[in-house]
mmCIF file of C-alpha atoms in Angstrom:
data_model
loop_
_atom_site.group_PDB
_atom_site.id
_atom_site.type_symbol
_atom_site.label_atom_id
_atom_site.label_comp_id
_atom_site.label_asym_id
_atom_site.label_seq_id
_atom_site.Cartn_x
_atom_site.Cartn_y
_atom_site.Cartn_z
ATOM 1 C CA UNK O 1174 0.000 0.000 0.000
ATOM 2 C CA UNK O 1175 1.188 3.312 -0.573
ATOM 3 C CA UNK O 1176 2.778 5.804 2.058
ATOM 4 C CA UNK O 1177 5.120 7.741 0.422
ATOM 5 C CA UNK O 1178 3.631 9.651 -2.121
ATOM 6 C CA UNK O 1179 4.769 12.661 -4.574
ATOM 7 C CA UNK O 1180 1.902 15.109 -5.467
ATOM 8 C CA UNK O 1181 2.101 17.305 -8.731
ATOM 9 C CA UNK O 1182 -0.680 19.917 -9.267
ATOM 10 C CA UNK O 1183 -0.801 20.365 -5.681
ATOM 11 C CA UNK O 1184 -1.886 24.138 -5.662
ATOM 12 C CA UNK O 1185 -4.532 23.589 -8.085
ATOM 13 C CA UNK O 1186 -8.455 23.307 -7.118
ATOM 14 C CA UNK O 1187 -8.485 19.170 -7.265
ATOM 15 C CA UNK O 1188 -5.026 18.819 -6.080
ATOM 16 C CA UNK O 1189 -5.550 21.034 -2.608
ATOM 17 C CA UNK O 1190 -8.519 18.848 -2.018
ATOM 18 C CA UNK O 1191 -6.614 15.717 -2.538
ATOM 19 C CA UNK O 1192 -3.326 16.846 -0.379
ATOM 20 C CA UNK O 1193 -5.480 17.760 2.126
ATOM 21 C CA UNK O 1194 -7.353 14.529 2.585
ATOM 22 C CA UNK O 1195 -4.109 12.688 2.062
ATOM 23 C CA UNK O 1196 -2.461 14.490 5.123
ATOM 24 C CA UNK O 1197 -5.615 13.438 7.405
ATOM 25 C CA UNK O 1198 -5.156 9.928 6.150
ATOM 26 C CA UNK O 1199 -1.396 10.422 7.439
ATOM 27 C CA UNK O 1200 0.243 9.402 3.789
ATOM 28 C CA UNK O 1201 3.854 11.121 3.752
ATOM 29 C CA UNK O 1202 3.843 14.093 1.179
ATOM 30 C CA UNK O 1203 5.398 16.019 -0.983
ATOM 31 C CA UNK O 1204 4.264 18.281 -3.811
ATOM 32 C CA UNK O 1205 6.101 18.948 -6.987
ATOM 33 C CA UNK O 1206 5.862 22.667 -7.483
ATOM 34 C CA UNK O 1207 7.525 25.119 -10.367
ATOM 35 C CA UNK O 1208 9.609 28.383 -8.940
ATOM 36 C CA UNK O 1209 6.751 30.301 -10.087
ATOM 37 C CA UNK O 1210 3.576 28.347 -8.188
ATOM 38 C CA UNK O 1211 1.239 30.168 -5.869
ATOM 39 C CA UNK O 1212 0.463 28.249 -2.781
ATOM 40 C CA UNK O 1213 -2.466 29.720 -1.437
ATOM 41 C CA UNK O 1214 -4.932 27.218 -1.401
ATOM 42 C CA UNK O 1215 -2.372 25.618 0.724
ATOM 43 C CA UNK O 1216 -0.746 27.918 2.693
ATOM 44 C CA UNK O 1217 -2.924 26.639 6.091
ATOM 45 C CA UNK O 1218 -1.882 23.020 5.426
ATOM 46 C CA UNK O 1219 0.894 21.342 7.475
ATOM 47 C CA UNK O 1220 3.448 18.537 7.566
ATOM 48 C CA UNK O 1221 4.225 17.863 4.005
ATOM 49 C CA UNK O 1222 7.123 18.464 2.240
ATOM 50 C CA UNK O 1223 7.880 20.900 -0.759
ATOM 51 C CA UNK O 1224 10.292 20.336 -3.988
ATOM 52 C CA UNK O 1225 11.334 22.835 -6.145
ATOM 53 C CA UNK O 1226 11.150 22.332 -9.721
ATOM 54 C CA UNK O 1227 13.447 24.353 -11.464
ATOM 55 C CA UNK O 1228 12.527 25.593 -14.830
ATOM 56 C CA UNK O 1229 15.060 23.273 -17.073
ATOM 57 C CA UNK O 1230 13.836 19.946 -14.594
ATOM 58 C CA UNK O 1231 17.715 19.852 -13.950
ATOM 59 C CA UNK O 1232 16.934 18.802 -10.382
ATOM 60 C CA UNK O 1233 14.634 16.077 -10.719
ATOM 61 C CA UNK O 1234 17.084 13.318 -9.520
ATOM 62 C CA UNK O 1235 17.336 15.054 -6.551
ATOM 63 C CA UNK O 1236 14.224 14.666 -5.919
ATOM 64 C CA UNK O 1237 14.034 10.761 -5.726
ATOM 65 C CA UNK O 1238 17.362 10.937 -3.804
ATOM 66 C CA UNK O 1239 15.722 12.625 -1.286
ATOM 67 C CA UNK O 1240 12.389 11.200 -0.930
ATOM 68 C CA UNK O 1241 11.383 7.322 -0.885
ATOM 69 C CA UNK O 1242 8.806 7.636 -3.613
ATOM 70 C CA UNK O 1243 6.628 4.790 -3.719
ATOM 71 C CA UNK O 1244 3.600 6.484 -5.540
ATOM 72 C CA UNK O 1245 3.186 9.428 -7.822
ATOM 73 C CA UNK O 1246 -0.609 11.335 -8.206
ATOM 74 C CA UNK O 1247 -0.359 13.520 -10.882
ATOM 75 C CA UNK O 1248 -2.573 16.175 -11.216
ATOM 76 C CA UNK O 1249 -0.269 19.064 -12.902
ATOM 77 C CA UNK O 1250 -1.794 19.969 -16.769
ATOM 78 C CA UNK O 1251 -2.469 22.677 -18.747
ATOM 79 C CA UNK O 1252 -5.805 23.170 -20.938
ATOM 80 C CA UNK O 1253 -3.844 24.995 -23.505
ATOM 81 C CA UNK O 1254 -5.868 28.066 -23.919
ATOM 82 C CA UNK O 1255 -3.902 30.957 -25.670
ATOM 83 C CA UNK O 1256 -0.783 28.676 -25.043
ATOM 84 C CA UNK O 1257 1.574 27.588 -27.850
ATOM 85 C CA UNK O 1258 1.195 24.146 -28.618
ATOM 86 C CA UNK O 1259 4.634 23.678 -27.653
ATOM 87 C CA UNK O 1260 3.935 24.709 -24.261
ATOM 88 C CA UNK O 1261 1.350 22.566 -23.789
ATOM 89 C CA UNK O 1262 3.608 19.549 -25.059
ATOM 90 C CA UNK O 1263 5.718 20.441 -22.524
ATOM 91 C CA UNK O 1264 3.482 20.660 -19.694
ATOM 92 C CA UNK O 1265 1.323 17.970 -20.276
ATOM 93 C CA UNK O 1266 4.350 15.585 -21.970
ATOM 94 C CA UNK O 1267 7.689 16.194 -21.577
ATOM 95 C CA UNK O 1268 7.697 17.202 -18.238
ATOM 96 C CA UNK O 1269 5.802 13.765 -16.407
ATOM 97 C CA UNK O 1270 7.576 11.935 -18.861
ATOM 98 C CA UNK O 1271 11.178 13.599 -17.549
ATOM 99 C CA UNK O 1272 9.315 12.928 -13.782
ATOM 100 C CA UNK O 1273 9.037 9.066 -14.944
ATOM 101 C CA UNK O 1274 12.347 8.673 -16.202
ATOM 102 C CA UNK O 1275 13.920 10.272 -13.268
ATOM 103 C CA UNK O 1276 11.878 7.946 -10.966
ATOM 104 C CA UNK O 1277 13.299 4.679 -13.048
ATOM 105 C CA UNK O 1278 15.017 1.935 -10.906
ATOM 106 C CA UNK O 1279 13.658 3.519 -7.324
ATOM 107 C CA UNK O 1280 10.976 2.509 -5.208
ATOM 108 C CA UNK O 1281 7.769 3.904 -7.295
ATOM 109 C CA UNK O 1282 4.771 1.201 -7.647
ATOM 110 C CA UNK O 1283 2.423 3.173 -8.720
ATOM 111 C CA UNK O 1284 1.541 6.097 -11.101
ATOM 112 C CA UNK O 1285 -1.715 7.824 -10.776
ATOM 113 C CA UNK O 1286 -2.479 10.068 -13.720
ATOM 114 C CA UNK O 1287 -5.362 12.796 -14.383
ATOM 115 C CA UNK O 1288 -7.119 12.679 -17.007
ATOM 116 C CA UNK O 1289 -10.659 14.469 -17.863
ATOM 117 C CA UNK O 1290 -13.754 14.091 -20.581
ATOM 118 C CA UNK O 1291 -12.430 15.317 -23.570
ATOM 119 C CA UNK O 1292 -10.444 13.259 -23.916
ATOM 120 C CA UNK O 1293 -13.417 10.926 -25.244
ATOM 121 C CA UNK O 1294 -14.395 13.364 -27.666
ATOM 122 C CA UNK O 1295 -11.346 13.358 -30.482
ATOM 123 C CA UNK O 1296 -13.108 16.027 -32.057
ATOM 124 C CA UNK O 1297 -13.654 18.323 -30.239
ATOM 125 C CA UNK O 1298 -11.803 21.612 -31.778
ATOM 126 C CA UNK O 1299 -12.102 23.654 -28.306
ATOM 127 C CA UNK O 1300 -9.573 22.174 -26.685
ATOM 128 C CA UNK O 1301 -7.480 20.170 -29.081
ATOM 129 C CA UNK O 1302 -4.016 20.989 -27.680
ATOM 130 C CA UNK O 1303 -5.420 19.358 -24.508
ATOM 131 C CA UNK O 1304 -6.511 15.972 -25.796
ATOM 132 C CA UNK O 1305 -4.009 15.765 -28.022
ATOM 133 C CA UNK O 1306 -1.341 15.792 -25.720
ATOM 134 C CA UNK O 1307 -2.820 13.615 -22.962
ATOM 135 C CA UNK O 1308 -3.406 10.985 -25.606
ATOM 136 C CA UNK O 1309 0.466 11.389 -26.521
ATOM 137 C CA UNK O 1310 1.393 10.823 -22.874
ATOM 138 C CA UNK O 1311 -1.460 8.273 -22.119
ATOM 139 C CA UNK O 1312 -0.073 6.215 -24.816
ATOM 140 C CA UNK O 1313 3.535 6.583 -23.443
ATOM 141 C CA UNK O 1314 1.472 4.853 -19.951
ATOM 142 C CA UNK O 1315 0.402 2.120 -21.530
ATOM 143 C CA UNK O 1316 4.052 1.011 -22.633
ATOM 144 C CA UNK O 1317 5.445 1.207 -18.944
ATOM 145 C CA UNK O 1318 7.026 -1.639 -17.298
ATOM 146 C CA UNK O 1319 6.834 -2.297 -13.295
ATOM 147 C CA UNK O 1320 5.001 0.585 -12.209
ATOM 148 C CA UNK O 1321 1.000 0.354 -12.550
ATOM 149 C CA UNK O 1322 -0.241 3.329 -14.639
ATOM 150 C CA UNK O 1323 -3.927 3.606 -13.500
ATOM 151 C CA UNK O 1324 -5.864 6.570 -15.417
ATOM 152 C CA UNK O 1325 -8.305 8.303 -13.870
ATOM 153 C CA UNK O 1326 -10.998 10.036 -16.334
ATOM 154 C CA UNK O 1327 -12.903 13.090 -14.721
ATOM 155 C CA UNK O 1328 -15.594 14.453 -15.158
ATOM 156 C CA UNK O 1329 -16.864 17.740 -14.732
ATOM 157 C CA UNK O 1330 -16.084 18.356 -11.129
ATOM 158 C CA UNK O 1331 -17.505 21.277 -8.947
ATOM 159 C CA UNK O 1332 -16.889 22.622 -5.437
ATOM 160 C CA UNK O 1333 -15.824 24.896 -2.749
ATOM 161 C CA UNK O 1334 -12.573 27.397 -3.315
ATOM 162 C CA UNK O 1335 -12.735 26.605 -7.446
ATOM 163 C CA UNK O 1336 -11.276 29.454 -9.453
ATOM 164 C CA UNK O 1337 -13.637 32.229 -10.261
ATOM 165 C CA UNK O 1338 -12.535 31.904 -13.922
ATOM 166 C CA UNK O 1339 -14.624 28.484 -13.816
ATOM 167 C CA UNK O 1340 -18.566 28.377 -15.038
ATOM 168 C CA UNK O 1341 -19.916 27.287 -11.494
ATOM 169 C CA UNK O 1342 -17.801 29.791 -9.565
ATOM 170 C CA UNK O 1343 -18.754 32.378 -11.546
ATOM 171 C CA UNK O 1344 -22.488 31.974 -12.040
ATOM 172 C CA UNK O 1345 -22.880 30.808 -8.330
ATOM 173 C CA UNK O 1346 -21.009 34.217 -6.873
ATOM 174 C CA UNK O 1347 -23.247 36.111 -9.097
ATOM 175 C CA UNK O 1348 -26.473 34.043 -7.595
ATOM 176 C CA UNK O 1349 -25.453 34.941 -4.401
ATOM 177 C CA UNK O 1350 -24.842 38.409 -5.129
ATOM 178 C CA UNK O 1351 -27.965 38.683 -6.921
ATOM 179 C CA UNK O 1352 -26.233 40.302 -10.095
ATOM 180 C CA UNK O 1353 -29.115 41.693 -11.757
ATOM 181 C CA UNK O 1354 -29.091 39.900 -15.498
ATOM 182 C CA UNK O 1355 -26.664 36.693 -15.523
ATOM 183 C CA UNK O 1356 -26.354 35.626 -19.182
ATOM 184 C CA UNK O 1357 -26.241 32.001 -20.006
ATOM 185 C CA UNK O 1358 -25.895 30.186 -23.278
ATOM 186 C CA UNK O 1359 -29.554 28.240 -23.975
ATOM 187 C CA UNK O 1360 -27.704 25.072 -21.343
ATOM 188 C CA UNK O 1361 -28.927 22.594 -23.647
ATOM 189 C CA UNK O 1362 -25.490 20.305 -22.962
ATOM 190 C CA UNK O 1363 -25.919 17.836 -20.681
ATOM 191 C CA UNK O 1364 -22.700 17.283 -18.192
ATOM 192 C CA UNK O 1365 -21.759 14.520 -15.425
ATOM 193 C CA UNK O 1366 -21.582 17.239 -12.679
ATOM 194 C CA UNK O 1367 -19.382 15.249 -9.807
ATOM 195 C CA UNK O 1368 -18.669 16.976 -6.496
ATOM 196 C CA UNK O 1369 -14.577 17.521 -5.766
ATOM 197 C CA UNK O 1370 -15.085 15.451 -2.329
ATOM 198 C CA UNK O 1371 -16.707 12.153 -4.448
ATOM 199 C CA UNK O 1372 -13.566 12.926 -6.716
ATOM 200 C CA UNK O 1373 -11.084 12.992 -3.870
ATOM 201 C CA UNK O 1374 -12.551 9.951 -2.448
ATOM 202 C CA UNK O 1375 -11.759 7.554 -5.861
ATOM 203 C CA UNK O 1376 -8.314 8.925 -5.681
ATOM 204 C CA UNK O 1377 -8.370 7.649 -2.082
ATOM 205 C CA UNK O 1378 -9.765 4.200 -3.381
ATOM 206 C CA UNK O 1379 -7.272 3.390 -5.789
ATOM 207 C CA UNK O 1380 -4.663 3.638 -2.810
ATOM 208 C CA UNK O 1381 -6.408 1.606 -1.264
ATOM 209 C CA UNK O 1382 -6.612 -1.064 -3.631
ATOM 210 C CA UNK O 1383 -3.572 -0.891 -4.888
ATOM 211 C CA UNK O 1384 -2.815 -4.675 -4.875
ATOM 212 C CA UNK O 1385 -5.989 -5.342 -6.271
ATOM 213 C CA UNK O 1386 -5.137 -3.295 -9.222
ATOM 214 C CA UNK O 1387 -4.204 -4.044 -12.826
ATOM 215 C CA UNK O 1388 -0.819 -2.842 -14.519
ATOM 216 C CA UNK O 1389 -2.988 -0.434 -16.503
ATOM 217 C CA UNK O 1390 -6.320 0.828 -16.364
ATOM 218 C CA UNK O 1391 -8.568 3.352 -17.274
ATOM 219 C CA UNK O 1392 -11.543 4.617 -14.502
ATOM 220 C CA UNK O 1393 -14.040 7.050 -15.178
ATOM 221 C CA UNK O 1394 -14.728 9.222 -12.745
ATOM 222 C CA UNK O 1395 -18.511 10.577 -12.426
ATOM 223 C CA UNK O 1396 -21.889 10.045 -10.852
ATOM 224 C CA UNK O 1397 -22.579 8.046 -13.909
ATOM 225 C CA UNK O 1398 -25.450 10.153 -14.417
ATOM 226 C CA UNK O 1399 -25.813 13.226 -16.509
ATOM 227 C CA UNK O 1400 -28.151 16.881 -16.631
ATOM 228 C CA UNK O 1401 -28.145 19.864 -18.898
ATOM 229 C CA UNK O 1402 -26.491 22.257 -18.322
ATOM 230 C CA UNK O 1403 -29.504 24.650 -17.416
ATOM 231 C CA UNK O 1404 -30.570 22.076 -14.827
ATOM 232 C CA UNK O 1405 -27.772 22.219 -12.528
ATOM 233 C CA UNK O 1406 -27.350 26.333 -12.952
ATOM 234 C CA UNK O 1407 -31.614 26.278 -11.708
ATOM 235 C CA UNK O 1408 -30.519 23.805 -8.976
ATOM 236 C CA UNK O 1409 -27.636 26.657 -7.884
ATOM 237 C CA UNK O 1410 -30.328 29.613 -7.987
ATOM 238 C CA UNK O 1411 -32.979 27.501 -6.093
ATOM 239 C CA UNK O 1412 -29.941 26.134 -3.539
ATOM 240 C CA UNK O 1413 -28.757 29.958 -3.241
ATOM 241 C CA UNK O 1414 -32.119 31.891 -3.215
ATOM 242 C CA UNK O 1415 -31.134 34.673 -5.827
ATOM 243 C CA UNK O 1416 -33.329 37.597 -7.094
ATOM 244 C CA UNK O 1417 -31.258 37.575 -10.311
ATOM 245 C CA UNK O 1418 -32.775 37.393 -13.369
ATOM 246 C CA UNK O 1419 -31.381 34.235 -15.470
ATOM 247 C CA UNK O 1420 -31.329 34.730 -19.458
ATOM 248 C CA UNK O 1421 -30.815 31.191 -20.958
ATOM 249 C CA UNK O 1422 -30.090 31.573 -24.740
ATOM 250 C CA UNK O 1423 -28.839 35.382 -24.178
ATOM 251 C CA UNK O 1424 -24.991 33.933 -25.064
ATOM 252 C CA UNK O 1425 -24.043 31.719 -28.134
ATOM 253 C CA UNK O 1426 -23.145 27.786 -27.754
ATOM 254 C CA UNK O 1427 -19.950 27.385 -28.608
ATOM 255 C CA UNK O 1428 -19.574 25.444 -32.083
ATOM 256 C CA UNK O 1429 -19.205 21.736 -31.886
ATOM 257 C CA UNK O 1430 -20.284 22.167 -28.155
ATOM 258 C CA UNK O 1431 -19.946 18.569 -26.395
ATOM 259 C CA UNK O 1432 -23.659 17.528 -26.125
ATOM 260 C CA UNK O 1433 -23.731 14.969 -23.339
ATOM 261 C CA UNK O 1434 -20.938 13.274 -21.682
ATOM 262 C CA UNK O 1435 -21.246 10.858 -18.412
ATOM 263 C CA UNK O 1436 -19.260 8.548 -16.634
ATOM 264 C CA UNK O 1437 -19.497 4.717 -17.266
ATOM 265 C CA UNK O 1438 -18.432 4.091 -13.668
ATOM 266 C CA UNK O 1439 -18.831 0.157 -12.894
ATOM 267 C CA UNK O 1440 -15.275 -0.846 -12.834
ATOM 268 C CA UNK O 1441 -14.402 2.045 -9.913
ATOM 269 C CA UNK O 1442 -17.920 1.313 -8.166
ATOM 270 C CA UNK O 1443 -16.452 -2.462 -8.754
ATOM 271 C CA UNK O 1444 -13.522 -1.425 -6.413
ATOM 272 C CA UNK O 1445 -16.112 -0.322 -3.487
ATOM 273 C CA UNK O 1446 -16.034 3.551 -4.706
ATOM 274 C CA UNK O 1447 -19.527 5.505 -4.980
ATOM 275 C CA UNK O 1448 -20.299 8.985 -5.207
ATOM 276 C CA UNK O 1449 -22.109 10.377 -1.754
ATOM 277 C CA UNK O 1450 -23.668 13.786 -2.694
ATOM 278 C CA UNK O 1451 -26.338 14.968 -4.470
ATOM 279 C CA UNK O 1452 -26.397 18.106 -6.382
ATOM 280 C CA UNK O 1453 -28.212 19.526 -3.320
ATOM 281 C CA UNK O 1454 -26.140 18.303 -0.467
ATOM 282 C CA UNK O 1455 -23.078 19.353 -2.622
ATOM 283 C CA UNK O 1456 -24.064 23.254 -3.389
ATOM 284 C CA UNK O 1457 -25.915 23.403 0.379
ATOM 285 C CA UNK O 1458 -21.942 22.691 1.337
ATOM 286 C CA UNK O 1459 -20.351 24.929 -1.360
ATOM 287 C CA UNK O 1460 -22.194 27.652 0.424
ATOM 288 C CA UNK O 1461 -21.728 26.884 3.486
ATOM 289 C CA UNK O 1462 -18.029 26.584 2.886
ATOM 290 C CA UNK O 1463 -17.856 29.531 0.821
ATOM 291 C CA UNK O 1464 -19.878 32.330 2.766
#
């Protein structure tokens, strides 16, 4: 079973929620960070350790000289928006690949990667950089020897301390300041909205089951139900009691828009994992948490 375990994306949204939960469950951590990270989703958190990236990856021997890695979680990407494609290779390719070579011939068992949605859809011009450079390095995964690869496919996940820049941040803070007009596409898409905590908690379960695990393996991460878009945004105005006024179909849907996309979650529910929340229990907490 896993105890010593290196983090990447650890300052993100997902990867604050899953550091935290890994302290409680006393795992020994450290995050990978780049020189230029902010930390302040984790500034409160305690007893884990920190490594320096530094921008050419010179130092990532060092890093497995130092620590007893046993099991990597990684969580760093990079969507690609208004980013070279080269810098996307880089972030979502080269550098775990460099992170994997660096680890070869120590004590690492396991490799946990991120993965999300799109990546189903091939076509789906949006985010192309994105998919096509997770399915460069998933494919690299699936040729590894002695370390389990197990991928974990997200869906869209929602929750407390999310960037503002997100949908669900953003429409919820202007719910609950009751912005007068909120504009909103027609929400016809339908998404597998999953709550960060049911996300954190599969992570937890593949840990767990580690020895019960293939070499390589694909989960999909999601309530295994999905509901349009417009749904979940009325479940977030009746859940925060705004006065704004809600103008479905005042914004454009964006070409080749994903229609529908949900989880086929049997193999993870398989390993004993199930999602807890409902929409409602999940936004009652977001506020909660939030305000």
């Amino acid at each position: 079973m896993a105890s010593n375990i290196l983090l990447t994306g650890a300052s993100g949204f997902l990867g604050s929620h899953i550091l935290k939960e890994l302290l409680q469950k006393k795992y020994n951590v450290v995050i990978l960070k780049r020189e230029e990270s902010n930390l302040y989703r984790i500034e409160n958190l305690k007893n884990f350790s920190v490594f320096t990236l530094k921008k050419d990856y010179s130092n990532f021997n060092e890093l497995f000289t130092h620590f007893k890695i046993d099991t990597i979680i990684h969580l760093a990407t990079e969507y690609g928006r208004n980013l070279s494609f080269s810098k996307v290779l880089e972030a979502n390719v080269l550098l775990p690949i460099k992170l994997l070579e660096a680890s070869n011939k120590t004590h690492l068992k396991l490799f946990v990667n991120t993965d999300s949605f799109f990546s189903k859809f091939s076509d789906y011009q949006y985010l192309q950089p994105y998919i096509k450079t997770k399915k460069i390095f998933l494919d690299y995964l699936k040729d590894i020897e002695d370390v389990k690869v197990i991928n974990l496919q997200l869906e869209h996940i929602y929750g407390e301390f999310d960037s503002d820049s997100k949908f669900i941040t953003s429409v919820m803070k202007q719910m609950i300041n009751n912005v007068e007009n909120i504009e909103l596409s027609a929400g016809e898409q339908k998404r597998d909205f999953v709550y960060v905590a049911d996300v954190v908690s599969a992570y937890m379960k593949i840990l767990e089951k580690e020895n019960e695990l293939p070499f390589f393996e694909t989960f999909e991460v999601g309530t295994g139900h999905s509901l349009s878009v417009r749904e979940f945004v009325e479940k977030m105005y009746s859940t925060t009691k705004s006065e704004s006024n809600l103008l479905f179909g005042k914004l454009t849907t964006r070409i080749n828009e994903i229609q529908d996309s949900k989880a086929n979650n049997l193999s993870l529910k398989n390993l004993g994992w199930n999602p807890i929340y409902t929409h409602k229990a999940a936004l009652e907490r977001i506020l909660k948490l939030e305000n």
